[in-house]
mmCIF file of C-alpha atoms and ligand atoms in Angstrom:
data_model
loop_
_atom_site.group_PDB
_atom_site.id
_atom_site.type_symbol
_atom_site.label_atom_id
_atom_site.label_comp_id
_atom_site.label_asym_id
_atom_site.label_seq_id
_atom_site.Cartn_x
_atom_site.Cartn_y
_atom_site.Cartn_z
ATOM 1 C CA UNK O 9 184.298 85.396 151.245
ATOM 2 C CA UNK O 10 187.877 84.382 151.980
ATOM 3 C CA UNK O 11 187.000 84.425 155.644
ATOM 4 C CA UNK O 12 184.325 81.831 154.866
ATOM 5 C CA UNK O 13 186.814 79.391 153.391
ATOM 6 C CA UNK O 14 188.842 79.680 156.587
ATOM 7 C CA UNK O 15 185.734 79.163 158.657
ATOM 8 C CA UNK O 16 184.888 76.092 156.562
ATOM 9 C CA UNK O 17 188.362 74.637 157.094
ATOM 10 C CA UNK O 18 187.962 75.145 160.843
ATOM 11 C CA UNK O 19 184.719 73.161 160.774
ATOM 12 C CA UNK O 20 185.793 70.436 158.361
ATOM 13 C CA UNK O 21 189.187 69.830 159.934
ATOM 14 C CA UNK O 22 187.355 68.307 162.910
ATOM 15 C CA UNK O 23 184.888 66.208 160.920
ATOM 16 C CA UNK O 24 185.377 62.475 161.383
ATOM 17 C CA UNK O 25 184.929 59.560 159.028
ATOM 18 C CA UNK O 26 181.674 57.615 159.564
ATOM 19 C CA UNK O 27 183.375 54.214 159.347
ATOM 20 C CA UNK O 28 186.516 55.184 161.245
ATOM 21 C CA UNK O 29 185.198 57.675 163.820
ATOM 22 C CA UNK O 30 188.603 58.093 165.473
ATOM 23 C CA UNK O 31 189.990 59.530 162.224
ATOM 24 C CA UNK O 32 189.138 62.887 160.708
ATOM 25 C CA UNK O 33 188.459 63.240 156.996
ATOM 26 C CA UNK O 34 191.509 65.445 157.022
ATOM 27 C CA UNK O 35 193.636 62.606 158.488
ATOM 28 C CA UNK O 36 192.419 60.456 155.617
ATOM 29 C CA UNK O 37 193.253 63.085 152.993
ATOM 30 C CA UNK O 38 189.640 63.148 151.769
ATOM 31 C CA UNK O 39 189.130 66.913 151.781
ATOM 32 C CA UNK O 40 191.221 68.306 148.945
ATOM 33 C CA UNK O 41 190.081 71.876 148.490
ATOM 34 C CA UNK O 42 187.617 74.513 149.608
ATOM 35 C CA UNK O 43 186.994 77.316 147.157
ATOM 36 C CA UNK O 44 184.519 79.859 145.914
ATOM 37 C CA UNK O 45 183.685 79.701 142.227
ATOM 38 C CA UNK O 46 181.064 81.992 140.673
ATOM 39 C CA UNK O 47 179.262 82.577 143.980
ATOM 40 C CA UNK O 48 179.216 78.857 144.729
ATOM 41 C CA UNK O 49 180.947 77.488 147.756
ATOM 42 C CA UNK O 50 182.647 74.297 146.681
ATOM 43 C CA UNK O 51 184.258 71.572 148.767
ATOM 44 C CA UNK O 52 186.321 69.155 146.715
ATOM 45 C CA UNK O 53 186.637 65.677 148.129
ATOM 46 C CA UNK O 54 188.557 62.653 146.926
ATOM 47 C CA UNK O 55 186.386 59.582 147.532
ATOM 48 C CA UNK O 56 188.401 56.847 149.175
ATOM 49 C CA UNK O 57 187.531 53.365 148.022
ATOM 50 C CA UNK O 58 185.242 53.362 145.001
ATOM 51 C CA UNK O 59 181.780 52.340 146.028
ATOM 52 C CA UNK O 60 182.494 52.943 149.699
ATOM 53 C CA UNK O 61 178.993 53.052 151.223
ATOM 54 C CA UNK O 62 180.061 55.823 153.580
ATOM 55 C CA UNK O 63 180.481 58.317 150.757
ATOM 56 C CA UNK O 64 176.960 59.736 150.787
ATOM 57 C CA UNK O 65 177.121 60.007 154.585
ATOM 58 C CA UNK O 66 180.396 61.915 154.263
ATOM 59 C CA UNK O 67 178.838 64.318 151.765
ATOM 60 C CA UNK O 68 175.786 64.907 153.971
ATOM 61 C CA UNK O 69 177.995 65.468 157.007
ATOM 62 C CA UNK O 70 180.093 68.056 155.189
ATOM 63 C CA UNK O 71 177.145 70.045 153.830
ATOM 64 C CA UNK O 72 175.245 69.661 157.144
ATOM 65 C CA UNK O 73 178.126 70.938 159.295
ATOM 66 C CA UNK O 74 178.736 73.889 156.985
ATOM 67 C CA UNK O 75 175.061 74.794 156.964
ATOM 68 C CA UNK O 76 175.272 75.152 160.754
ATOM 69 C CA UNK O 77 177.759 77.980 160.299
ATOM 70 C CA UNK O 78 175.735 79.566 157.526
ATOM 71 C CA UNK O 79 177.567 78.171 154.527
ATOM 72 C CA UNK O 80 175.692 76.461 151.702
ATOM 73 C CA UNK O 81 178.267 74.245 150.091
ATOM 74 C CA UNK O 82 178.323 72.101 146.986
ATOM 75 C CA UNK O 83 180.401 68.953 146.882
ATOM 76 C CA UNK O 84 182.658 68.218 143.960
ATOM 77 C CA UNK O 85 184.325 64.851 143.625
ATOM 78 C CA UNK O 86 187.816 64.595 142.350
ATOM 79 C CA UNK O 87 188.942 61.296 140.842
ATOM 80 C CA UNK O 88 192.229 62.332 139.299
ATOM 81 C CA UNK O 89 194.570 61.737 140.789
ATOM 82 C CA UNK O 90 192.574 59.013 142.535
ATOM 83 C CA UNK O 91 192.686 58.946 146.301
ATOM 84 C CA UNK O 92 195.608 56.984 147.640
ATOM 85 C CA UNK O 93 196.101 55.422 151.047
ATOM 86 C CA UNK O 94 199.463 57.241 150.943
ATOM 87 C CA UNK O 95 197.507 60.450 151.635
ATOM 88 C CA UNK O 96 196.612 59.295 155.129
ATOM 89 C CA UNK O 97 198.559 61.521 157.495
ATOM 90 C CA UNK O 98 201.235 60.339 159.900
ATOM 91 C CA UNK O 99 198.868 61.242 162.718
ATOM 92 C CA UNK O 100 196.090 59.204 161.083
ATOM 93 C CA UNK O 101 198.363 56.158 160.825
ATOM 94 C CA UNK O 102 199.276 56.458 164.498
ATOM 95 C CA UNK O 103 195.628 56.692 165.501
ATOM 96 C CA UNK O 104 194.806 53.584 163.425
ATOM 97 C CA UNK O 105 197.432 51.559 165.275
ATOM 98 C CA UNK O 106 196.134 52.824 168.618
ATOM 99 C CA UNK O 107 192.711 51.511 167.620
ATOM 100 C CA UNK O 108 194.086 48.124 166.640
ATOM 101 C CA UNK O 109 194.035 48.596 162.870
ATOM 102 C CA UNK O 110 197.209 48.077 160.946
ATOM 103 C CA UNK O 111 197.686 51.127 158.680
ATOM 104 C CA UNK O 112 198.262 50.741 154.914
ATOM 105 C CA UNK O 113 201.847 50.436 153.757
ATOM 106 C CA UNK O 114 203.269 53.400 151.914
ATOM 107 C CA UNK O 115 203.713 52.941 148.179
ATOM 108 C CA UNK O 116 207.509 53.334 148.396
ATOM 109 C CA UNK O 117 207.643 50.433 150.763
ATOM 110 C CA UNK O 118 205.213 48.317 148.767
ATOM 111 C CA UNK O 119 207.357 48.744 145.672
ATOM 112 C CA UNK O 120 210.495 47.456 147.337
ATOM 113 C CA UNK O 121 211.497 43.989 146.184
ATOM 114 C CA UNK O 122 212.274 42.801 149.686
ATOM 115 C CA UNK O 123 209.434 40.587 150.958
ATOM 116 C CA UNK O 124 209.908 41.526 154.631
ATOM 117 C CA UNK O 125 209.327 45.209 153.897
ATOM 118 C CA UNK O 126 205.887 44.324 152.546
ATOM 119 C CA UNK O 127 204.875 42.499 155.668
ATOM 120 C CA UNK O 128 201.972 43.768 157.683
ATOM 121 C CA UNK O 129 202.766 44.576 161.282
ATOM 122 C CA UNK O 130 200.532 43.455 164.133
ATOM 123 C CA UNK O 131 199.092 46.558 165.838
ATOM 124 C CA UNK O 132 198.944 44.744 169.213
ATOM 125 C CA UNK O 133 202.435 43.307 169.629
ATOM 126 C CA UNK O 134 204.202 44.870 166.567
ATOM 127 C CA UNK O 135 205.297 41.454 165.268
ATOM 128 C CA UNK O 136 205.696 41.101 161.501
ATOM 129 C CA UNK O 137 204.767 37.410 161.708
ATOM 130 C CA UNK O 138 201.266 37.872 160.377
ATOM 131 C CA UNK O 139 199.083 36.245 157.765
ATOM 132 C CA UNK O 140 196.064 37.287 155.775
ATOM 133 C CA UNK O 141 192.906 35.406 156.748
ATOM 134 C CA UNK O 142 190.439 37.094 154.442
ATOM 135 C CA UNK O 143 190.346 39.862 151.842
ATOM 136 C CA UNK O 144 187.472 41.455 153.716
ATOM 137 C CA UNK O 145 187.540 42.547 157.344
ATOM 138 C CA UNK O 146 184.884 44.437 159.276
ATOM 139 C CA UNK O 147 184.385 46.725 156.261
ATOM 140 C CA UNK O 148 185.275 46.372 152.565
ATOM 141 C CA UNK O 149 188.220 48.748 152.912
ATOM 142 C CA UNK O 150 189.981 46.439 155.341
ATOM 143 C CA UNK O 151 191.386 42.913 155.168
ATOM 144 C CA UNK O 152 191.382 40.511 158.058
ATOM 145 C CA UNK O 153 194.786 39.373 159.310
ATOM 146 C CA UNK O 154 195.989 37.197 162.135
ATOM 147 C CA UNK O 155 199.132 37.614 164.155
ATOM 148 C CA UNK O 156 201.154 34.413 164.503
ATOM 149 C CA UNK O 157 202.994 35.764 167.544
ATOM 150 C CA UNK O 158 200.162 36.922 169.812
ATOM 151 C CA UNK O 159 197.419 34.986 167.923
ATOM 152 C CA UNK O 160 195.180 38.040 167.785
ATOM 153 C CA UNK O 161 193.155 38.786 164.658
ATOM 154 C CA UNK O 162 193.269 42.383 163.391
ATOM 155 C CA UNK O 163 192.136 44.559 160.498
ATOM 156 C CA UNK O 164 194.598 45.869 157.960
ATOM 157 C CA UNK O 165 193.556 48.971 156.072
ATOM 158 C CA UNK O 166 193.939 48.207 152.367
ATOM 159 C CA UNK O 167 196.520 49.992 150.287
ATOM 160 C CA UNK O 168 195.441 51.746 147.121
HETATM 161 ZN ZN1 ZN J 21 200.540 40.307 167.549
#
């Protein structure tokens, strides 16, 4: 049975997010635990943004991929502690920038009093001279920003 949890990690580590296909669920910190409880194979996930339409797709992808390797899994959702954008891995943040999305600021930085430290950096030219255009970008979990230096619009992944 323990072997199965390892096998499941091998499969799920590669699984990508439906809305951000260049990021794995693991990069996003969505998959919290894989365990066996009373003969049930349970994958615990932390849903990202509440009401994110991708959630049911994520669940189907997880159970579907595990079924392919002979594992019938149940999904358990964990809401406490609630998912935080701080759980996105360093690698995930780098990949976001490569794809032109400004990654969420870490909580430590958001809590600093200094206004410049809270500024969103342009993923194209790395300028901090940016402004928010709209609360909602291409999806509900992103805001639309504009860079005042290179004039390019870009998405900023919201911080929670
Ligand atoms: Zn720019």
